[in-house]
CSV table of C-alpha atoms in Angstrom, one decimal:
chain,number,residue,atom,x,y,z
A,1,MET,CA,-19.5,8.0,-5.9
A,2,ASP,CA,-19.9,5.8,-9.6
A,3,ASP,CA,-17.3,7.7,-11.6
A,4,THR,CA,-15.2,4.6,-12.2
A,5,SER,CA,-13.7,5.7,-15.3
A,6,ALA,CA,-10.2,6.0,-14.1
A,7,LYS,CA,-10.8,2.9,-11.6
A,8,PRO,CA,-8.0,0.1,-12.6
A,9,ARG,CA,-9.5,-2.8,-13.9
A,10,ASN,CA,-8.5,-6.3,-14.6
A,11,LEU,CA,-6.3,-6.8,-12.3
A,12,GLY,CA,-6.3,-10.7,-12.4
A,13,GLY,CA,-8.2,-13.3,-11.2
A,14,SER,CA,-8.2,-16.5,-9.9
A,15,LEU,CA,-9.6,-20.2,-10.3
A,16,PRO,CA,-12.0,-21.4,-7.6
A,17,VAL,CA,-10.7,-23.4,-5.0
A,18,PRO,CA,-11.7,-24.6,-1.5
A,19,ASN,CA,-12.1,-21.8,1.2
A,20,VAL,CA,-9.6,-22.4,3.9
A,21,GLN,CA,-11.3,-21.5,6.9
A,22,GLU,CA,-13.8,-24.4,6.5
A,23,LEU,CA,-11.1,-26.8,5.9
A,24,ALA,CA,-9.7,-25.8,9.0
A,25,GLY,CA,-12.6,-26.2,10.8
A,26,GLY,CA,-13.7,-29.7,9.1
A,27,GLU,CA,-12.1,-33.1,8.5
A,28,LEU,CA,-9.1,-32.6,6.6
A,29,THR,CA,-8.5,-35.6,4.3
A,30,PRO,CA,-4.8,-36.4,3.4
A,31,ALA,CA,-5.6,-35.9,-0.3
A,32,VAL,CA,-7.0,-32.2,0.8
A,33,LEU,CA,-4.3,-31.4,2.8
A,34,ALA,CA,-1.3,-32.6,0.2
A,35,ARG,CA,-2.2,-29.3,-2.2
A,36,TYR,CA,-1.2,-27.0,0.9
A,37,LEU,CA,2.2,-29.0,1.6
A,38,ARG,CA,5.7,-27.2,1.1
A,39,GLY,CA,8.9,-28.1,1.2
A,40,ALA,CA,11.8,-25.4,1.9
A,41,ASP,CA,12.3,-25.3,-2.0
A,42,ASP,CA,8.9,-23.8,-2.6
A,43,GLY,CA,8.6,-21.9,0.3
A,44,GLY,CA,7.8,-24.0,3.2
A,45,GLY,CA,10.0,-24.7,6.2
A,46,GLY,CA,7.9,-22.3,9.1
A,47,ALA,CA,9.6,-21.3,11.9
A,48,ALA,CA,12.2,-23.8,11.3
A,49,ALA,CA,14.1,-21.8,8.4
A,50,ALA,CA,14.1,-18.1,10.5
A,51,ALA,CA,17.8,-17.1,10.6
A,52,ALA,CA,18.7,-17.2,14.3
A,53,GLU,CA,22.5,-16.7,13.8
A,54,GLU,CA,22.8,-13.0,15.6
A,55,GLU,CA,19.9,-11.5,17.3
A,56,GLU,CA,18.3,-8.7,15.1
A,57,SER,CA,15.3,-7.0,14.9
A,58,VAL,CA,13.5,-5.2,12.2
A,59,PRO,CA,14.1,-1.3,12.8
A,60,VAL,CA,11.5,0.5,14.7
A,61,VAL,CA,10.9,4.6,13.1
A,62,ASP,CA,9.0,7.1,15.8
A,63,LEU,CA,6.9,8.8,13.1
A,64,GLY,CA,6.2,11.5,15.9
A,65,ARG,CA,9.9,12.2,16.1
A,66,LEU,CA,10.5,11.8,12.4
A,67,LEU,CA,7.7,14.8,11.8
A,68,GLY,CA,9.3,16.9,14.9
A,69,LYS,CA,8.3,21.1,14.1
A,70,ASP,CA,11.5,21.9,16.0
A,71,GLY,CA,13.8,20.1,14.1
A,72,GLY,CA,16.9,19.4,15.9
A,73,VAL,CA,18.8,16.4,16.6
A,74,ALA,CA,15.9,14.0,17.7
A,75,GLN,CA,14.7,14.4,13.7
A,76,GLU,CA,17.6,13.9,12.1
A,77,GLU,CA,18.4,10.8,14.3
A,78,GLU,CA,15.2,9.8,13.5
A,79,ALA,CA,15.7,10.7,9.3
A,80,SER,CA,18.7,8.6,9.8
A,81,ARG,CA,17.0,5.6,11.0
A,82,LEU,CA,14.1,5.6,8.6
A,83,ARG,CA,17.4,6.1,6.1
A,84,ALA,CA,18.9,2.8,7.1
A,85,ALA,CA,15.8,0.9,7.3
A,86,CYS,CA,14.8,1.6,4.0
A,87,GLU,CA,18.8,0.9,2.2
A,88,GLU,CA,19.5,-1.8,4.5
A,89,TRP,CA,16.4,-3.8,5.7
A,90,GLY,CA,13.3,-2.6,3.3
A,91,PHE,CA,11.1,-3.0,6.1
A,92,PHE,CA,10.8,-1.4,9.7
A,93,GLN,CA,8.0,-0.8,12.6
A,94,VAL,CA,6.2,2.7,12.7
A,95,VAL,CA,5.2,3.9,16.2
A,96,ASN,CA,4.1,6.8,17.3
A,97,HIS,CA,1.8,7.4,14.6
A,98,GLY,CA,-0.7,9.3,15.1
A,99,VAL,CA,-3.8,6.7,13.8
A,100,PRO,CA,-6.3,7.0,16.9
A,101,GLU,CA,-6.1,3.6,18.9
A,102,GLN,CA,-10.0,3.5,18.6
A,103,ALA,CA,-9.5,3.5,14.8
A,104,ILE,CA,-7.3,0.4,14.8
A,105,GLU,CA,-9.6,-1.4,17.3
A,106,ASP,CA,-13.2,-0.6,15.3
A,107,VAL,CA,-11.2,-1.9,12.2
A,108,LYS,CA,-9.7,-5.1,14.1
A,109,ALA,CA,-13.1,-5.7,15.8
A,110,ASP,CA,-14.9,-5.4,12.4
A,111,VAL,CA,-12.4,-8.1,10.4
A,112,GLU,CA,-12.7,-10.6,12.7
A,113,ALA,CA,-16.1,-10.2,12.8
A,114,PHE,CA,-16.4,-10.5,9.2
A,115,PHE,CA,-14.4,-13.7,8.9
A,116,ALA,CA,-16.4,-15.0,12.3
A,117,LEU,CA,-19.8,-15.1,9.6
A,118,PRO,CA,-21.3,-18.1,8.3
A,119,LEU,CA,-19.6,-19.2,4.9
A,120,ALA,CA,-22.6,-18.5,2.7
A,121,GLU,CA,-22.7,-14.6,4.2
A,122,LYS,CA,-18.9,-14.2,3.3
A,123,GLN,CA,-19.4,-15.5,-0.2
A,124,ALA,CA,-21.8,-12.8,-0.8
A,125,VAL,CA,-18.9,-10.3,-1.5
A,126,ALA,CA,-17.0,-13.3,-3.4
A,127,GLN,CA,-14.5,-12.2,-6.2
A,128,GLY,CA,-16.1,-12.3,-9.4
A,129,PRO,CA,-14.7,-14.1,-12.6
A,130,GLY,CA,-11.5,-12.7,-13.4
A,131,GLY,CA,-11.2,-10.3,-10.9
A,132,ILE,CA,-9.3,-9.5,-7.3
A,133,GLU,CA,-11.5,-7.9,-5.2
A,134,GLY,CA,-13.3,-9.4,-3.1
A,135,TYR,CA,-13.5,-12.5,-0.9
A,136,GLY,CA,-11.4,-15.5,-2.0
A,137,GLN,CA,-8.3,-16.3,-3.1
A,138,ALA,CA,-5.0,-14.3,-5.3
A,139,PHE,CA,-3.7,-15.9,-8.5
A,140,VAL,CA,-4.6,-19.1,-8.5
A,141,VAL,CA,-3.6,-19.9,-11.8
A,142,SER,CA,-3.4,-23.6,-12.3
A,143,PRO,CA,-5.1,-26.8,-10.5
A,144,GLU,CA,-1.5,-28.2,-9.7
A,145,GLN,CA,-0.3,-25.0,-8.2
A,146,LYS,CA,0.5,-25.1,-4.4
A,147,LEU,CA,-2.1,-23.3,-2.5
A,148,ASP,CA,-1.6,-20.6,0.4
A,149,TRP,CA,-3.1,-21.8,3.8
A,150,ALA,CA,-5.3,-18.4,3.9
A,151,ASP,CA,-8.5,-16.3,2.7
A,152,MET,CA,-8.3,-13.2,1.8
A,153,LEU,CA,-10.6,-10.1,1.6
A,154,PHE,CA,-9.2,-7.5,-1.3
A,155,LEU,CA,-10.4,-4.0,-1.6
A,156,SER,CA,-9.8,-0.8,-4.0
A,157,THR,CA,-10.2,2.0,-0.7
A,158,LEU,CA,-8.7,5.4,-2.1
A,159,PRO,CA,-9.5,7.3,-3.7
A,160,PRO,CA,-13.4,6.9,-3.2
A,161,GLU,CA,-13.9,6.5,-7.2
A,162,TYR,CA,-12.0,4.0,-7.1
A,163,ARG,CA,-13.9,1.4,-4.6
A,164,SER,CA,-16.3,-1.3,-6.2
A,165,LEU,CA,-18.9,-1.0,-3.0
A,166,ASN,CA,-20.5,-4.6,-4.2
A,167,PHE,CA,-17.4,-6.1,-2.9
A,168,TRP,CA,-17.8,-4.3,0.3
A,169,PRO,CA,-19.7,-6.4,3.1
A,170,SER,CA,-22.4,-5.1,4.8
A,171,ARG,CA,-22.0,-7.5,8.1
A,172,PRO,CA,-20.9,-6.6,10.6
A,173,ALA,CA,-23.1,-2.9,10.2
A,174,THR,CA,-19.8,-1.0,11.1
A,175,PHE,CA,-17.5,-2.9,8.5
A,176,ARG,CA,-17.3,0.0,5.8
A,177,ALA,CA,-17.7,2.9,8.1
A,178,SER,CA,-14.3,1.4,10.2
A,179,LEU,CA,-12.4,0.6,7.2
A,180,GLU,CA,-13.5,4.1,5.4
A,181,ARG,CA,-11.8,5.7,8.8
A,182,TYR,CA,-9.0,3.2,9.1
A,183,ALA,CA,-7.8,3.8,5.3
A,184,GLY,CA,-8.0,7.4,5.7
A,185,GLU,CA,-5.5,7.1,8.7
A,186,VAL,CA,-3.2,5.1,7.0
A,187,GLN,CA,-2.6,6.9,3.9
A,188,ARG,CA,-1.7,10.0,5.9
A,189,VAL,CA,1.2,7.7,7.2
A,190,ALA,CA,1.7,6.6,4.3
A,191,GLU,CA,2.1,10.4,2.7
A,192,HIS,CA,4.1,11.3,5.8
A,193,LEU,CA,6.8,8.3,5.4
A,194,LEU,CA,7.3,8.9,1.9
A,195,GLY,CA,8.1,13.0,2.6
A,196,ALA,CA,10.7,12.0,4.4
A,197,MET,CA,12.2,9.3,2.2
A,198,ALA,CA,11.9,12.2,-0.3
A,199,ARG,CA,14.0,14.7,1.7
A,200,ASN,CA,16.5,12.1,2.6
A,201,LEU,CA,16.9,11.8,-0.9
A,202,LEU,CA,16.9,15.3,-1.7
A,203,LEU,CA,14.0,15.0,-3.9
A,204,PRO,CA,12.4,18.2,-4.9
A,205,GLY,CA,9.6,16.5,-6.3
A,206,GLY,CA,8.9,14.3,-3.9
A,207,LEU,CA,7.3,10.6,-3.8
A,208,LYS,CA,3.7,11.4,-2.5
A,209,ARG,CA,2.4,10.2,-6.0
A,210,LEU,CA,3.0,7.1,-4.6
A,211,ALA,CA,0.4,7.7,-1.6
A,212,ALA,CA,-2.4,8.7,-3.7
A,213,ALA,CA,-4.3,5.3,-4.3
A,214,GLN,CA,-4.7,2.7,-2.3
A,215,ALA,CA,-6.1,-1.3,-2.0
A,216,VAL,CA,-6.2,-3.3,1.4
A,217,ARG,CA,-5.7,-7.0,1.7
A,218,ILE,CA,-7.1,-8.5,4.6
A,219,ASN,CA,-5.6,-12.0,5.3
A,220,TYR,CA,-7.2,-14.4,7.6
A,221,TYR,CA,-4.6,-17.9,8.3
A,222,PRO,CA,-6.1,-20.6,10.5
A,223,ALA,CA,-4.7,-22.6,12.7
A,224,CYS,CA,-3.5,-26.0,11.1
A,225,PRO,CA,-5.5,-28.5,12.8
A,226,GLU,CA,-2.7,-31.2,11.7
A,227,GLU,CA,0.2,-29.5,14.4
A,228,ALA,CA,2.6,-32.7,12.8
A,229,HIS,CA,2.3,-30.3,9.2
A,230,ALA,CA,1.8,-26.7,10.7
A,231,ASP,CA,5.6,-26.3,9.5
A,232,GLU,CA,4.6,-27.6,5.7
A,233,LEU,CA,1.8,-24.7,5.0
A,234,VAL,CA,2.5,-21.3,3.9
A,235,GLY,CA,-0.2,-18.9,4.7
A,236,LEU,CA,1.2,-16.7,1.9
A,237,SER,CA,4.4,-17.5,-0.3
A,238,PRO,CA,7.5,-15.6,-0.7
A,239,HIS,CA,6.8,-12.7,-2.9
A,240,SER,CA,8.0,-8.8,-3.0
A,241,ASP,CA,5.2,-6.0,-3.1
A,242,ALA,CA,4.7,-4.5,-6.6
A,243,VAL,CA,3.3,-1.6,-5.2
A,244,GLY,CA,5.0,2.1,-4.2
A,245,LEU,CA,4.7,1.7,0.1
A,246,THR,CA,2.9,-1.6,2.2
A,247,LEU,CA,2.0,-0.8,5.6
A,248,LEU,CA,0.5,-3.5,7.8
A,249,LEU,CA,-1.7,-3.9,10.7
A,250,GLN,CA,-1.2,-7.2,12.7
A,251,VAL,CA,-4.2,-7.7,14.0
A,252,SER,CA,-3.6,-10.8,15.9
A,253,PRO,CA,-0.6,-10.9,18.7
A,254,VAL,CA,0.0,-14.0,16.6
A,255,PRO,CA,3.9,-13.8,15.0
A,256,GLY,CA,3.6,-15.0,11.2
A,257,LEU,CA,5.3,-12.2,8.7
A,258,GLN,CA,9.1,-13.3,8.1
A,259,ILE,CA,11.3,-11.4,5.8
A,260,ARG,CA,14.2,-12.7,3.8
A,261,ARG,CA,17.6,-12.2,5.9
A,262,GLY,CA,21.2,-13.3,6.1
A,263,GLY,CA,20.1,-16.1,3.5
A,264,GLY,CA,17.1,-17.8,5.7
A,265,TRP,CA,13.4,-16.1,7.2
A,266,MET,CA,13.7,-13.6,10.2
A,267,PRO,CA,10.5,-13.4,11.9
A,268,VAL,CA,8.8,-9.8,12.6
A,269,GLU,CA,7.5,-9.9,15.7
A,270,PRO,CA,4.1,-8.3,16.7
A,271,LEU,CA,4.7,-4.8,18.3
A,272,PRO,CA,1.4,-3.3,20.2
A,273,GLY,CA,0.1,-0.4,18.6
A,274,ALA,CA,2.8,-0.3,15.5
A,275,LEU,CA,2.4,-0.7,12.1
A,276,VAL,CA,4.9,-2.4,9.9
A,277,ALA,CA,6.1,-0.3,6.8
A,278,ASN,CA,7.9,-2.3,3.4
A,279,VAL,CA,9.6,-0.9,0.7
A,280,GLY,CA,7.6,-1.8,-2.3
A,281,ASP,CA,9.1,-2.6,-5.9
A,282,LEU,CA,7.9,0.3,-7.0
A,283,LEU,CA,10.1,2.5,-4.4
A,284,GLU,CA,12.7,0.4,-5.4
A,285,VAL,CA,12.8,0.9,-9.1
A,286,LEU,CA,12.0,5.2,-8.6
A,287,THR,CA,14.8,5.3,-6.4
A,288,ASN,CA,16.9,3.3,-8.9
A,289,GLY,CA,17.9,0.4,-6.5
A,290,ARG,CA,18.7,2.6,-3.1
A,291,TYR,CA,15.7,1.4,-1.1
A,292,ARG,CA,15.1,-2.1,-1.3
A,293,SER,CA,12.1,-4.2,-1.9
A,294,ILE,CA,12.5,-7.3,0.2
A,295,GLU,CA,11.0,-10.5,-0.2
A,296,HIS,CA,9.1,-11.9,2.9
A,297,ARG,CA,6.0,-14.3,3.6
A,298,ALA,CA,3.5,-15.5,6.5
A,299,VAL,CA,3.5,-18.8,8.1
A,300,VAL,CA,1.0,-20.5,9.6
A,301,ASP,CA,0.6,-21.0,13.3
A,302,ALA,CA,-0.4,-24.8,14.8
A,303,ARG,CA,-2.9,-23.1,17.8
A,304,HIS,CA,-3.8,-19.8,16.5
A,305,HIS,CA,-5.4,-18.0,13.8
A,306,ARG,CA,-4.2,-15.1,12.5
A,307,VAL,CA,-5.6,-11.5,10.7
A,308,SER,CA,-3.5,-9.2,9.0
A,309,ILE,CA,-4.4,-5.9,7.2
A,310,ALA,CA,-2.1,-5.0,4.6
A,311,ALA,CA,-2.6,-1.7,2.8
A,312,PHE,CA,-0.6,-1.3,-0.7
A,313,HIS,CA,-0.2,2.3,-1.5
A,314,ASN,CA,0.3,3.4,-5.4
A,315,ALA,CA,0.4,6.2,-7.5
A,316,MET,CA,-3.1,6.7,-9.4
A,317,PHE,CA,-3.7,4.9,-12.9
A,318,ASP,CA,-2.6,8.0,-15.1
A,319,ASP,CA,-0.3,8.2,-18.0
A,320,THR,CA,2.6,9.3,-15.9
A,321,PRO,CA,5.3,6.3,-16.2
A,322,TYR,CA,7.4,4.3,-13.6
A,323,GLY,CA,11.1,4.4,-13.7
A,324,PRO,CA,14.2,5.8,-12.0
A,325,ILE,CA,13.9,9.6,-10.8
A,326,GLN,CA,16.4,11.6,-12.9
A,327,GLU,CA,17.6,13.7,-9.6
A,328,ILE,CA,18.6,10.4,-8.2
A,329,LEU,CA,20.3,9.5,-11.3
A,330,ASN,CA,21.9,12.9,-11.7
A,331,ALA,CA,23.2,12.9,-8.0
A,332,SER,CA,25.9,10.6,-7.7
A,333,GLY,CA,27.4,11.8,-11.7
A,334,GLN,CA,25.2,10.5,-14.1
A,335,GLU,CA,24.6,6.9,-12.4
A,336,PRO,CA,23.1,4.5,-15.0
A,337,ALA,CA,19.1,3.7,-14.7
A,338,ARG,CA,19.1,0.0,-13.1
A,339,TYR,CA,15.7,-0.5,-14.2
A,340,ARG,CA,13.2,0.5,-17.0
A,341,THR,CA,10.9,3.1,-17.4
A,342,ILE,CA,7.7,1.8,-18.1
A,343,ALA,CA,3.9,3.3,-18.6
A,344,VAL,CA,1.7,2.3,-15.6
A,345,GLU,CA,-0.8,0.3,-17.4
A,346,ASP,CA,2.2,-1.9,-18.7
A,347,TYR,CA,3.6,-2.2,-15.3
A,348,VAL,CA,0.5,-3.5,-14.1
A,349,LYS,CA,0.2,-6.1,-17.1
A,350,LEU,CA,3.9,-7.0,-16.2
A,351,VAL,CA,2.7,-7.9,-12.7
A,352,LEU,CA,0.5,-9.9,-13.9
A,353,SER,CA,2.1,-11.9,-16.1
A,354,SER,CA,5.0,-12.4,-13.7
A,355,LYS,CA,2.5,-13.8,-10.9
A,356,LEU,CA,1.0,-16.1,-13.9
A,357,GLN,CA,4.3,-17.9,-14.8
A,358,GLY,CA,5.9,-17.4,-11.3
A,359,LYS,CA,8.6,-15.0,-11.8
A,360,ASN,CA,9.9,-11.9,-9.8
A,361,ILE,CA,8.6,-8.7,-11.4
A,362,MET,CA,11.9,-7.2,-10.4
A,363,ASP,CA,13.9,-9.3,-12.7
A,364,ALA,CA,11.5,-8.1,-15.7
A,365,MET,CA,12.3,-4.4,-14.8
A,366,LYS,CA,15.7,-4.6,-14.4
A,367,ILE,CA,18.3,-3.5,-17.4
A,368,ASN,CA,20.7,-6.2,-18.1
């Protein structure tokens, strides 16, 4: 579709930096590597920084049980599990989600095939100046900035009029069809989860607004050719997601995702067939802090590359502002709003300025 009048634009660009996949496959000099090395004070530390004081694992939510048509105890138990995951963790793994296995396997194969292409072919869909869509990096704003050990492909996927198909790879030939199918299936999962969250919160108006638009970030984390430095590399810097709800497909069986938990970093082990869900900043704002958006990061494996697909779900780019939902504020006797109400366009500008300044968007949204 060529009606792009409603498509959000100017979502941030990045300074040109070396392609990490090419660096990992060639001779990596100490001078080049130095820009990627991190200490514990700037997001590094690798697996050694994981919190392991007690045996914990990210909660698992069974979407089939949650949506059980007959209701009953099983559905109530699953709804309670979802509520606790959103309030106490901000992360959970979704099983029995109904995304066809073939849709998952097809998009996995095509993503791996894209990153296996020669660099020149991948750069055919490279980001343009000032834009985040396409192949490249995100939010590199300074020549002195520490860099993530990763390359990415960022695409707007839904609604169709938001797509910029010039950034969608033409190779492999099945890439566009498999991503389109996967995007639609995952959006359906997001709608179901947000619907269940709304029921838990007794919100008659619902939360499905936060699944009206979708973008994907496909991440490629090369193995570190210098094993001694693997724990000093960060695939994705610590951050929270400035969206409504994220659903992540861990394409590779290689662990790498970690969440902030108990003062340290806790790994999220890949669960075959599962999607990893996390509460985004907007969901925290709309629920006035009842649901928690948690800081997370990706670390690098010393021997194996890792690929993931993060599907970010958001509201449409329109005139409806973001802010705490009034029913939630009223439910507990005029609970004070903890976050500002802000226009969508102003929120996007705030996200970008926070990124450029290395600040947390939630700090800017809070009412002191």
